[in-house]
Tab-separated table of C-alpha atoms in Angstrom:
chain	number	residue	atom	x	y	z
G	193	MET	CA	-37.859	41.046	22.500
G	194	SER	CA	-39.584	37.855	23.542
G	195	ALA	CA	-37.976	35.304	25.827
G	196	GLU	CA	-38.281	32.697	23.107
G	197	LEU	CA	-36.258	34.833	20.714
G	198	LEU	CA	-33.603	35.399	23.356
G	199	THR	CA	-33.407	31.692	24.042
G	200	ARG	CA	-33.044	31.010	20.341
G	201	LEU	CA	-30.258	33.587	20.068
G	202	ALA	CA	-28.448	32.114	23.045
G	203	HIS	CA	-28.903	28.592	21.746
G	204	GLY	CA	-25.276	28.375	20.601
G	205	PRO	CA	-23.419	29.754	23.644
G	206	LEU	CA	-25.703	27.878	26.021
G	207	GLY	CA	-24.881	24.627	24.261
G	208	LEU	CA	-21.197	24.902	25.154
G	209	SER	CA	-20.335	22.251	27.726
G	210	TRP	CA	-17.054	22.128	29.638
G	211	GLN	CA	-16.135	19.040	27.644
G	212	ALA	CA	-16.626	20.956	24.424
G	213	LEU	CA	-14.426	23.767	25.717
G	214	VAL	CA	-11.664	21.322	26.619
G	215	MET	CA	-11.930	19.679	23.206
G	216	LEU	CA	-11.762	23.056	21.491
G	217	ALA	CA	-8.523	23.619	23.394
G	218	VAL	CA	-7.302	20.177	22.246
G	219	ALA	CA	-8.214	21.107	18.666
G	220	GLY	CA	-6.271	24.326	19.102
G	221	LEU	CA	-3.290	22.347	20.397
G	222	LEU	CA	-3.375	19.975	17.398
G	223	ILE	CA	-3.589	22.896	14.978
G	224	TYR	CA	-0.759	24.636	16.855
G	225	LEU	CA	1.447	21.527	16.645
G	226	ALA	CA	0.740	21.271	12.920
G	227	VAL	CA	1.206	24.947	12.071
G	228	ALA	CA	3.871	26.127	14.495
G	229	ARG	CA	5.796	22.910	15.141
G	230	ASP	CA	5.301	21.192	11.792
G	231	TYR	CA	4.323	17.918	13.502
G	232	GLU	CA	2.600	15.749	10.860
G	233	PRO	CA	0.704	18.820	9.594
G	234	LEU	CA	-1.004	16.919	6.802
G	235	LEU	CA	-2.923	14.883	9.346
G	236	LEU	CA	-2.920	16.889	12.547
G	237	LEU	CA	-4.321	20.024	10.932
G	238	PRO	CA	-7.413	18.325	9.431
G	239	ILE	CA	-7.868	16.284	12.625
G	240	GLY	CA	-7.706	19.493	14.677
G	241	ALA	CA	-10.170	21.175	12.313
G	242	GLY	CA	-12.509	18.174	12.424
G	243	CYS	CA	-12.308	18.132	16.220
G	244	MET	CA	-13.106	21.853	16.363
G	245	LEU	CA	-16.059	21.570	13.977
G	246	ALA	CA	-17.445	18.586	15.863
G	247	ASN	CA	-17.254	20.243	19.265
G	248	LEU	CA	-18.855	23.551	18.432
G	249	PRO	CA	-22.295	23.601	20.058
G	250	HIS	CA	-25.065	21.858	18.134
G	251	SER	CA	-22.740	21.350	15.164
G	252	PRO	CA	-24.880	20.537	12.115
G	253	MET	CA	-21.816	18.856	10.610
G	254	LEU	CA	-22.401	15.884	12.893
G	255	ALA	CA	-26.098	15.629	12.062
G	256	GLU	CA	-27.530	12.812	9.950
G	257	ASP	CA	-26.534	14.408	6.647
G	258	GLY	CA	-23.746	16.595	8.012
G	259	MET	CA	-20.474	16.618	6.124
G	260	LEU	CA	-18.398	15.079	8.908
G	261	ARG	CA	-20.918	12.295	9.455
G	262	VAL	CA	-21.055	11.577	5.735
G	263	LEU	CA	-17.257	11.473	5.538
G	264	TYR	CA	-17.060	9.128	8.514
G	265	ASP	CA	-19.715	6.780	7.183
G	266	SER	CA	-18.369	6.710	3.658
G	267	GLY	CA	-14.686	6.326	4.380
G	268	VAL	CA	-13.820	5.430	7.961
G	269	ALA	CA	-16.671	3.172	9.059
G	270	ASN	CA	-16.086	0.945	6.034
G	271	GLU	CA	-12.236	1.327	6.182
G	272	LEU	CA	-12.077	2.753	2.658
G	273	PHE	CA	-9.926	5.811	3.367
G	274	PRO	CA	-6.965	4.051	5.046
G	275	LEU	CA	-6.831	1.592	2.180
G	276	LEU	CA	-6.816	4.356	-0.421
G	277	ILE	CA	-3.961	5.985	1.485
G	278	PHE	CA	-2.113	2.693	1.393
G	279	ILE	CA	-2.209	2.745	-2.408
G	280	GLY	CA	-0.506	6.132	-2.243
G	281	ILE	CA	2.071	4.902	0.280
G	282	GLY	CA	2.855	1.937	-1.973
G	283	ALA	CA	3.276	4.265	-4.921
G	284	LEU	CA	5.707	6.375	-2.900
G	285	THR	CA	7.738	3.577	-1.307
G	286	ASP	CA	10.914	2.268	-2.853
G	287	PHE	CA	11.503	-1.294	-1.638
G	288	GLY	CA	14.853	-1.302	-3.442
G	289	PRO	CA	17.007	-1.208	-0.287
G	290	LEU	CA	15.095	-4.239	1.013
G	291	LEU	CA	15.417	-6.133	-2.266
G	292	GLU	CA	19.149	-5.449	-2.323
G	293	ASN	CA	19.648	-6.692	1.226
G	294	PRO	CA	16.867	-9.194	2.052
G	295	ARG	CA	18.423	-10.413	5.319
G	296	VAL	CA	17.285	-7.223	7.098
G	297	VAL	CA	13.666	-8.240	6.549
G	298	LEU	CA	13.567	-9.954	9.953
G	299	LEU	CA	14.347	-6.657	11.672
G	300	GLY	CA	10.936	-5.497	10.504
G	301	ALA	CA	9.340	-8.433	12.274
G	302	ALA	CA	11.158	-7.706	15.546
G	303	GLY	CA	9.996	-4.099	15.352
G	304	GLN	CA	6.387	-5.227	15.781
G	305	PHE	CA	6.868	-6.654	19.261
G	306	GLY	CA	5.551	-3.420	20.792
G	307	ILE	CA	2.112	-4.230	19.359
G	308	PHE	CA	1.789	-7.451	21.302
G	309	ALA	CA	3.530	-6.228	24.455
G	310	THR	CA	1.153	-3.257	24.577
G	311	LEU	CA	-1.791	-5.568	24.010
G	312	LEU	CA	-0.756	-7.422	27.167
G	313	LEU	CA	-0.351	-4.183	29.121
G	314	ALA	CA	-3.777	-2.972	27.968
G	315	LEU	CA	-5.342	-6.272	29.003
G	316	ALA	CA	-3.692	-5.918	32.407
G	317	LEU	CA	-5.243	-2.446	32.725
G	318	GLY	CA	-8.704	-3.885	32.176
G	319	PHE	CA	-9.398	-3.125	28.522
G	320	THR	CA	-11.404	-5.724	26.606
G	321	PRO	CA	-9.399	-7.974	24.232
G	322	ASN	CA	-10.595	-6.090	21.140
G	323	GLU	CA	-9.808	-2.718	22.713
G	324	ALA	CA	-6.419	-3.978	23.864
G	325	ALA	CA	-5.590	-5.180	20.348
G	326	SER	CA	-6.629	-1.804	18.927
G	327	ILE	CA	-4.414	0.010	21.417
G	328	GLY	CA	-1.560	-2.375	20.701
G	329	ILE	CA	-1.715	-1.613	16.999
G	330	ILE	CA	-0.459	1.904	17.780
G	331	GLY	CA	2.839	0.028	18.048
G	332	ALA	CA	2.731	-0.518	14.299
G	333	ILE	CA	3.666	3.213	14.110
G	334	ASP	CA	1.521	3.249	11.023
G	335	GLY	CA	-1.469	5.589	10.900
G	336	PRO	CA	-3.581	3.848	8.243
G	337	THR	CA	-3.017	0.404	9.794
G	338	SER	CA	-4.002	1.733	13.216
G	339	ILE	CA	-7.167	3.279	11.790
G	340	TYR	CA	-8.014	0.156	9.821
G	341	VAL	CA	-7.567	-2.279	12.701
G	342	SER	CA	-9.135	-0.137	15.419
G	343	GLY	CA	-12.010	0.768	13.081
G	344	ILE	CA	-12.879	-2.924	12.934
G	345	LEU	CA	-12.084	-4.006	16.473
G	346	ALA	CA	-12.942	-0.975	18.608
G	347	PRO	CA	-14.425	1.928	16.622
G	348	GLN	CA	-15.270	3.737	19.853
G	349	LEU	CA	-11.522	4.227	20.464
G	350	LEU	CA	-10.714	5.393	16.945
G	351	GLY	CA	-10.184	9.057	17.887
G	352	PRO	CA	-7.577	8.695	20.636
G	353	ILE	CA	-5.821	5.828	18.838
G	354	THR	CA	-5.446	7.843	15.630
G	355	VAL	CA	-4.244	10.930	17.445
G	356	ALA	CA	-1.725	8.829	19.384
G	357	ALA	CA	-0.501	7.002	16.263
G	358	TYR	CA	0.073	10.119	14.223
G	359	SER	CA	1.462	12.192	17.083
G	360	TYR	CA	4.039	9.565	17.928
G	361	MET	CA	4.968	9.143	14.271
G	362	ALA	CA	5.822	12.827	14.280
G	363	LEU	CA	7.897	12.317	17.412
G	364	VAL	CA	10.169	9.645	15.896
G	365	PRO	CA	13.238	11.942	16.000
G	366	VAL	CA	12.550	12.711	19.661
G	367	ILE	CA	11.617	9.263	20.982
G	368	MET	CA	14.087	7.003	19.170
G	369	PRO	CA	17.571	8.456	19.879
G	370	PRO	CA	17.490	8.186	23.707
G	371	ILE	CA	16.397	4.530	23.466
G	372	ILE	CA	19.138	3.761	20.936
G	373	LEU	CA	21.744	5.492	23.089
G	374	ALA	CA	20.557	3.690	26.219
G	375	LEU	CA	20.629	0.212	24.700
G	376	THR	CA	23.799	0.336	22.613
G	377	SER	CA	27.408	1.115	23.349
G	378	ALA	CA	29.409	3.683	21.413
G	379	ARG	CA	31.477	0.826	19.977
G	380	GLU	CA	28.349	-0.847	18.618
G	381	ARG	CA	27.095	2.387	17.086
G	382	ARG	CA	30.434	2.795	15.336
G	383	ILE	CA	30.229	-0.554	13.528
G	384	ARG	CA	30.499	0.141	9.825
G	385	MET	CA	28.527	-1.842	7.299
G	386	PRO	CA	29.952	-1.785	3.801
G	387	TYR	CA	27.362	-1.110	1.180
G	388	SER	CA	27.603	-2.248	-2.378
G	389	GLN	CA	24.661	-1.453	-4.524
G	390	ARG	CA	23.285	-4.559	-6.184
G	391	PRO	CA	21.317	-3.790	-9.305
G	392	ILE	CA	17.764	-5.065	-9.035
G	393	SER	CA	16.119	-5.925	-12.308
G	394	ARG	CA	12.745	-4.540	-13.256
G	395	ARG	CA	11.381	-8.091	-13.327
G	396	ILE	CA	12.198	-8.590	-9.631
G	397	ARG	CA	10.827	-5.176	-8.734
G	398	VAL	CA	7.540	-5.987	-10.492
G	399	LEU	CA	7.302	-9.532	-9.145
G	400	PHE	CA	7.992	-8.472	-5.555
G	401	PRO	CA	4.625	-6.773	-4.870
G	402	ILE	CA	2.734	-9.548	-6.648
G	403	ALA	CA	4.513	-12.345	-4.764
G	404	THR	CA	4.177	-10.546	-1.417
G	405	THR	CA	0.447	-10.083	-1.937
G	406	VAL	CA	-0.076	-13.708	-2.905
G	407	ILE	CA	2.028	-15.148	-0.057
G	408	VAL	CA	0.754	-12.889	2.720
G	409	GLY	CA	-2.793	-12.873	1.369
G	410	THR	CA	-2.944	-16.648	1.180
G	411	LEU	CA	-1.514	-17.235	4.637
G	412	VAL	CA	-3.322	-14.370	6.390
G	413	PRO	CA	-6.471	-13.438	4.457
G	414	PHE	CA	-7.244	-10.656	6.955
G	415	ALA	CA	-4.142	-8.864	5.735
G	416	ILE	CA	-5.340	-8.806	2.104
G	417	PRO	CA	-6.854	-5.300	2.197
G	418	LEU	CA	-3.747	-3.814	3.830
G	419	VAL	CA	-1.032	-5.640	1.948
G	420	GLY	CA	-3.018	-5.731	-1.290
G	421	THR	CA	-3.478	-1.977	-1.503
G	422	LEU	CA	0.086	-1.249	-0.384
G	423	MET	CA	1.475	-3.589	-3.011
G	424	LEU	CA	-0.937	-2.378	-5.687
G	425	GLY	CA	0.533	1.097	-5.339
G	426	ASN	CA	4.039	-0.330	-5.471
G	427	LEU	CA	3.233	-2.471	-8.505
G	428	MET	CA	1.994	0.593	-10.351
G	429	ARG	CA	5.175	2.432	-9.403
G	430	GLU	CA	7.577	-0.309	-10.393
G	431	SER	CA	5.795	-1.353	-13.583
G	432	GLY	CA	6.272	2.141	-14.961
G	433	VAL	CA	3.410	1.694	-17.385
G	434	VAL	CA	0.747	3.636	-15.495
G	435	GLU	CA	2.640	6.745	-14.609
G	436	ARG	CA	-0.501	8.854	-14.454
G	437	LEU	CA	-2.189	6.476	-12.015
G	438	THR	CA	0.955	6.270	-9.896
G	439	LYS	CA	1.276	10.028	-9.753
G	440	THR	CA	-2.391	10.488	-8.949
G	441	SER	CA	-2.325	7.827	-6.227
G	442	ALA	CA	0.779	9.302	-4.637
G	443	SER	CA	-0.345	12.906	-4.743
G	444	GLU	CA	-3.883	13.989	-5.618
G	445	LEU	CA	-5.748	10.908	-4.379
G	446	ALA	CA	-3.617	10.610	-1.241
G	447	ASN	CA	-4.037	14.315	-0.514
G	448	VAL	CA	-7.813	14.309	-0.932
G	449	VAL	CA	-8.241	11.159	1.136
G	450	THR	CA	-5.854	12.458	3.807
G	451	LEU	CA	-7.999	15.563	4.158
G	452	PHE	CA	-11.220	13.565	4.368
G	453	LEU	CA	-9.703	11.038	6.742
G	454	GLY	CA	-8.323	13.726	9.040
G	455	LEU	CA	-11.650	15.543	9.212
G	456	ALA	CA	-13.590	12.328	9.779
G	457	VAL	CA	-11.238	11.126	12.505
G	458	GLY	CA	-11.274	14.563	14.134
G	459	SER	CA	-15.068	14.414	14.205
G	460	THR	CA	-14.886	11.321	16.429
G	461	MET	CA	-13.195	13.392	19.139
G	462	VAL	CA	-16.408	14.619	20.738
G	463	GLY	CA	-15.847	15.733	24.325
G	464	GLU	CA	-18.342	13.440	26.025
G	465	GLN	CA	-16.712	10.345	24.518
G	466	PHE	CA	-13.095	11.531	24.319
G	467	LEU	CA	-12.536	12.974	27.783
G	468	ARG	CA	-12.191	9.760	29.701
G	469	LEU	CA	-9.473	8.154	31.719
G	470	SER	CA	-9.175	5.527	28.992
G	471	THR	CA	-7.973	8.196	26.525
G	472	LEU	CA	-5.093	9.094	28.824
G	473	ALA	CA	-4.295	5.396	29.213
G	474	ILE	CA	-4.290	4.988	25.407
G	475	LEU	CA	-1.894	7.911	24.966
G	476	VAL	CA	0.484	6.475	27.585
G	477	LEU	CA	0.242	2.927	26.198
G	478	GLY	CA	0.839	4.245	22.690
G	479	ILE	CA	4.141	5.830	23.603
G	480	LEU	CA	5.121	2.663	25.472
G	481	ALA	CA	4.316	0.633	22.355
G	482	PHE	CA	6.618	2.853	20.326
G	483	GLY	CA	9.420	2.548	22.865
G	484	ILE	CA	9.071	-1.232	23.080
G	485	ASP	CA	9.139	-1.484	19.268
G	486	THR	CA	12.378	0.439	19.116
G	487	ALA	CA	13.925	-1.548	21.949
G	488	ALA	CA	12.856	-4.900	20.471
G	489	GLY	CA	14.283	-3.968	17.083
G	490	LEU	CA	17.549	-2.930	18.716
G	491	LEU	CA	17.830	-6.098	20.764
G	492	PHE	CA	17.146	-8.223	17.701
G	493	GLY	CA	19.762	-6.166	15.866
G	494	LYS	CA	22.190	-7.033	18.664
G	495	LEU	CA	21.382	-10.706	18.215
G	496	LEU	CA	22.007	-10.472	14.484
G	497	SER	CA	25.214	-8.557	15.167
G	498	LEU	CA	26.341	-11.345	17.468
G	499	LEU	CA	25.457	-14.051	14.958
G	500	SER	CA	27.198	-12.190	12.150
G	501	ARG	CA	30.302	-11.673	14.326
G	502	GLY	CA	29.937	-7.947	14.465
G	503	THR	CA	29.332	-7.205	10.807
G	504	ILE	CA	25.834	-5.851	11.445
G	505	ASN	CA	25.361	-2.603	13.307
G	506	PRO	CA	22.568	-3.288	15.805
G	507	ILE	CA	21.098	0.193	15.612
G	508	ILE	CA	19.613	-0.492	12.181
G	509	GLY	CA	17.187	-2.717	14.113
G	510	ALA	CA	15.588	0.422	15.523
G	511	ALA	CA	14.504	1.332	11.994
G	512	GLY	CA	12.415	-1.834	11.678
G	513	ILE	CA	9.210	0.118	12.200
G	514	SER	CA	6.768	1.564	9.763
G	515	ALA	CA	7.622	5.276	10.013
G	516	PHE	CA	9.207	5.387	6.571
G	517	PRO	CA	11.725	6.898	5.891
G	518	MET	CA	11.990	8.978	9.035
G	519	ALA	CA	13.117	6.100	11.261
G	520	ALA	CA	15.971	5.257	8.875
G	521	ARG	CA	17.093	8.867	8.823
G	522	VAL	CA	17.144	9.010	12.619
G	523	VAL	CA	19.278	5.853	12.727
G	524	GLN	CA	21.678	7.372	10.218
G	525	ARG	CA	21.893	10.528	12.301
G	526	VAL	CA	22.717	8.575	15.465
G	527	ALA	CA	25.357	6.540	13.600
G	528	HIS	CA	26.768	9.738	12.172
G	529	GLU	CA	27.102	11.234	15.633
G	530	ALA	CA	29.050	8.182	16.818
G	531	ASP	CA	31.285	8.062	13.770
G	532	PHE	CA	31.288	10.873	11.273
G	533	GLU	CA	32.089	8.558	8.390
G	534	ASN	CA	29.607	5.824	9.230
G	535	PHE	CA	26.908	5.549	6.568
G	536	LEU	CA	24.110	3.180	7.502
G	537	LEU	CA	21.299	4.887	5.656
G	538	PHE	CA	20.699	2.235	2.999
G	539	HIS	CA	20.821	-0.629	5.480
G	540	ALA	CA	18.443	1.266	7.754
G	541	MET	CA	16.168	1.982	4.784
G	542	GLY	CA	16.034	-1.756	4.103
G	543	ALA	CA	14.971	-2.431	7.696
G	544	ASN	CA	12.507	0.447	7.505
G	545	ALA	CA	10.914	-0.914	4.310
G	546	ALA	CA	10.677	-4.312	6.021
G	547	GLY	CA	8.962	-2.584	8.946
G	548	GLN	CA	6.440	-1.144	6.523
G	549	ILE	CA	5.518	-4.596	5.269
G	550	ALA	CA	5.713	-6.170	8.731
G	551	SER	CA	3.292	-3.637	10.193
G	552	VAL	CA	0.553	-4.482	7.682
G	553	VAL	CA	1.251	-8.192	8.187
G	554	ALA	CA	1.009	-7.705	11.961
G	555	GLY	CA	-2.256	-5.786	11.502
G	556	GLY	CA	-3.716	-8.664	9.492
G	557	VAL	CA	-2.406	-11.258	11.936
G	558	LEU	CA	-3.930	-9.355	14.841
G	559	LEU	CA	-7.303	-9.175	13.095
G	560	ALA	CA	-7.145	-12.890	12.366
G	561	LEU	CA	-6.218	-13.782	15.936
G	562	MET	CA	-8.930	-11.577	17.403
G	563	GLY	CA	-11.481	-13.254	15.176
G	564	ALA	CA	-12.515	-10.062	13.391
G	565	GLY	CA	-15.024	-10.067	10.603
C	171	MET	CA	-6.478	-13.632	34.276
C	172	ASP	CA	-8.101	-15.532	31.421
C	173	ASN	CA	-7.713	-12.461	29.251
C	174	LEU	CA	-4.019	-12.245	30.077
C	175	ILE	CA	-3.452	-15.897	29.234
C	176	ALA	CA	-5.325	-15.403	25.966
C	177	GLY	CA	-3.211	-12.302	25.362
C	178	LEU	CA	-0.004	-14.264	25.904
C	179	GLN	CA	-1.211	-16.843	23.381
C	180	VAL	CA	-2.020	-14.067	20.891
C	181	THR	CA	1.440	-12.590	21.459
C	182	ALA	CA	3.238	-15.882	20.914
C	183	LEU	CA	1.165	-16.794	17.873
C	184	GLY	CA	1.215	-13.285	16.465
C	185	MET	CA	4.966	-12.779	16.709
C	186	GLY	CA	5.514	-16.306	15.406
C	187	LEU	CA	3.316	-15.653	12.404
C	188	VAL	CA	4.888	-12.273	11.652
C	189	PHE	CA	8.381	-13.758	11.867
C	190	GLY	CA	7.326	-16.783	9.823
C	191	LEU	CA	5.774	-14.712	7.058
C	192	LEU	CA	8.710	-12.367	6.825
C	193	ALA	CA	11.125	-15.287	6.880
C	194	ALA	CA	9.194	-16.743	3.924
C	195	LEU	CA	9.531	-13.397	2.194
C	196	TRP	CA	13.258	-13.391	2.928
C	197	GLY	CA	13.584	-16.860	1.410
C	198	LEU	CA	11.673	-15.760	-1.648
C	199	LEU	CA	13.826	-12.672	-2.110
C	200	ALA	CA	17.025	-14.648	-1.653
C	201	LEU	CA	15.828	-17.222	-4.180
C	202	ALA	CA	14.875	-14.540	-6.668
C	203	GLY	CA	18.302	-12.981	-6.224
C	204	ARG	CA	19.963	-16.300	-7.065
C	205	LEU	CA	17.772	-17.056	-10.041
C	206	GLU	CA	18.227	-13.610	-11.463
C	207	PRO	CA	20.901	-13.663	-14.202
C	208	PRO	CA	23.847	-11.397	-13.459
C	209	PRO	CA	23.412	-8.008	-15.034
C	210	THR	CA	25.146	-7.570	-18.339
C	211	PRO	CA	27.651	-4.762	-18.333
C	212	PRO	CA	26.364	-1.779	-20.254
C	213	ALA	CA	27.695	-1.426	-23.760
C	214	ALA	CA	30.483	1.042	-24.083
C	215	PRO	CA	29.093	4.360	-25.225
C	216	ARG	CA	29.886	5.299	-28.742
C	217	VAL	CA	32.410	8.054	-28.729
C	218	PRO	CA	31.296	10.852	-30.994
C	219	PRO	CA	33.879	12.053	-33.429
C	220	ALA	CA	35.890	14.713	-31.706
C	221	LEU	CA	35.813	18.187	-33.129
C	222	ARG	CA	39.296	19.018	-34.159
C	223	VAL	CA	40.302	22.592	-34.042
C	224	THR	CA	43.296	23.319	-36.149
C	225	GLY	CA	45.158	26.506	-36.377
C	226	GLY	CA	45.239	27.910	-39.870
C	227	GLY	CA	46.567	30.811	-41.749
C	228	ALA	CA	46.206	34.466	-40.950
C	229	ASP	CA	42.553	34.643	-42.122
C	230	GLU	CA	41.397	31.646	-40.028
C	231	LEU	CA	40.274	31.695	-36.377
C	232	THR	CA	42.724	30.639	-33.736
C	233	PRO	CA	41.691	27.941	-31.221
C	234	GLU	CA	41.541	30.584	-28.457
C	235	THR	CA	39.136	32.743	-30.507
C	236	LEU	CA	36.979	29.711	-31.297
C	237	ALA	CA	36.865	28.783	-27.600
C	238	ALA	CA	35.894	32.331	-26.663
C	239	ILE	CA	33.115	32.379	-29.290
C	240	THR	CA	31.836	28.995	-28.069
C	241	ALA	CA	31.758	30.202	-24.474
C	242	ALA	CA	29.941	33.384	-25.475
C	243	VAL	CA	27.338	31.479	-27.474
C	244	LEU	CA	26.724	29.062	-24.579
C	245	ILE	CA	26.321	31.928	-22.118
C	246	HIS	CA	23.939	33.635	-24.535
C	247	ILE	CA	21.854	30.455	-24.897
C	248	ALA	CA	21.766	29.992	-21.141
C	249	SER	CA	20.645	33.550	-20.491
C	250	ARG	CA	17.949	33.374	-23.161
C	251	ARG	CA	16.761	30.123	-21.664
C	252	ARG	CA	16.504	31.713	-18.230
C	253	GLN	CA	14.423	34.533	-19.646
C	254	ALA	CA	12.135	32.220	-21.570
C	255	ALA	CA	8.608	31.157	-20.788
C	256	PRO	CA	7.927	29.075	-17.707
C	257	GLU	CA	7.603	25.722	-19.414
C	258	MET	CA	11.286	25.804	-20.302
C	259	ARG	CA	12.527	26.780	-16.866
C	260	SER	CA	14.695	24.295	-15.109
C	261	SER	CA	14.661	26.166	-11.829
C	262	TRP	CA	11.939	27.890	-9.883
C	263	PRO	CA	11.761	31.665	-9.797
C	264	GLY	CA	13.671	33.047	-6.884
C	265	SER	CA	16.394	30.418	-6.917
C	266	LEU	CA	19.917	31.446	-7.730
C	267	LEU	CA	19.788	29.418	-10.920
C	268	PHE	CA	16.875	31.372	-12.214
C	269	ALA	CA	17.044	34.840	-13.718
C	270	SER	CA	17.237	37.829	-11.428
C	271	ARG	CA	14.014	39.293	-10.110
C	272	TRP	CA	14.461	42.253	-12.482
C	273	VAL	CA	14.469	39.908	-15.457
C	274	ALA	CA	11.671	37.803	-14.002
C	275	ALA	CA	9.512	40.903	-13.868
C	276	GLY	CA	9.827	41.378	-17.646
C	277	ARG	CA	6.515	39.741	-18.412
C	278	THR	CA	6.508	40.437	-22.136
C	279	ARG	CA	9.690	38.502	-22.714
C	280	GLN	CA	8.456	35.600	-20.677
C	281	THR	CA	5.355	35.102	-22.738
C	282	ARG	CA	7.560	33.925	-25.579
C	283	PRO	CA	8.458	30.237	-25.418
C	284	TYR	CA	12.113	29.500	-25.630
C	285	ARG	CA	13.443	28.497	-28.978
C	286	ARG	CA	16.996	27.858	-29.677
C	287	GLU	CA	18.043	30.057	-32.514
C	288	ARG	CA	20.062	28.307	-35.121
C	289	GLY	CA	22.125	29.694	-37.868
């Protein structure tokens, strides 16, 4: 057996660097979290698989015409995949609780403070303004928005930012309750909010996505892709005339794109670029962004409670983030623990739906302020 | 330091814009709620003519017998529906609402679509 043949046979094992080994372990961890812990499996499993395939030695999938490279170029580099997912999210989201109780819309705005506070922290740590804005957008607690904004402003940080955004979304039930308990008293958590369902006509439901797109799109053109696709999905849902398109957007299309997006994002987690101190900083800043969002929403809820003379339970402010509907459910659970007969779910859902809209608005505003495009 | 000052400006402008846009949305929603005419109460459902069961002579069925026959027919329909082909199932196999696993295994019966037998 010639030495050349031996070298060719050992080409694979010899190509394994320590970074690749660490990243294979990270891929294993992501797959473990998805399979064994059920943490955002729809995203973490493809991301883990993409990470594994990208870090195997001399992976042809990252070559010029490799599948992962093609997926990245055709859907992530041009921001197509997150926007397609937004159509599906719009088709799945019921803005009814928000339409019934429009005053909670401001809670969604307060829940975006973590984005800007984290931007400041990232700037203080020495990140460039574009990188800091991309890290701050983790505070939107919205995977597609994070991918969209960071893909434009700092594509080199896409991998860690996406992993952080989706991991923390899965950790909503773990991260939110301690912050709510720390910032509110038992008496505040026991405040009951009567709920009377106000019928919303089909006309309003159909006009809402159109009006939102026109208003937000006119005032912040950078938000058009995000808000336009989100509201397109919702318009299809509420119009009721394109049931097949709605169903396809919410299931088949969203599933296919989620798979492609996960694989493409996972392929950006190549050891040499991922294993840096900045990745650790991004993961820490991401969780801070989430915490600050929750705290800001709560404090704004307290302000509204004060102004309304105690008729608003401040903890619904914590639901003013984009993790829909998980954040609202967590708020309901905390209220339920304080008072068994306290039902805040619909109010929290209203704040949560507002957070969904606010996060895409904040993403567009951030792009505009950073001078993207 | 310059970056931090720029960041503070972005924060102030950004939060202001987000609040402003959502406040505009709030105003729009509140306006739409006011302009929307109050919903008309749904028309009272038409009450179908009640089936009157009257006791008759010795050769007629008593109300109790009629009720028992009705219950038996409904149970029969329900059990035939459970055994019918998949497109008519209202519950997934394995759930308590579905037929037992012994019945579910009867493939030949399940190939027949359910048809309500009349008369």
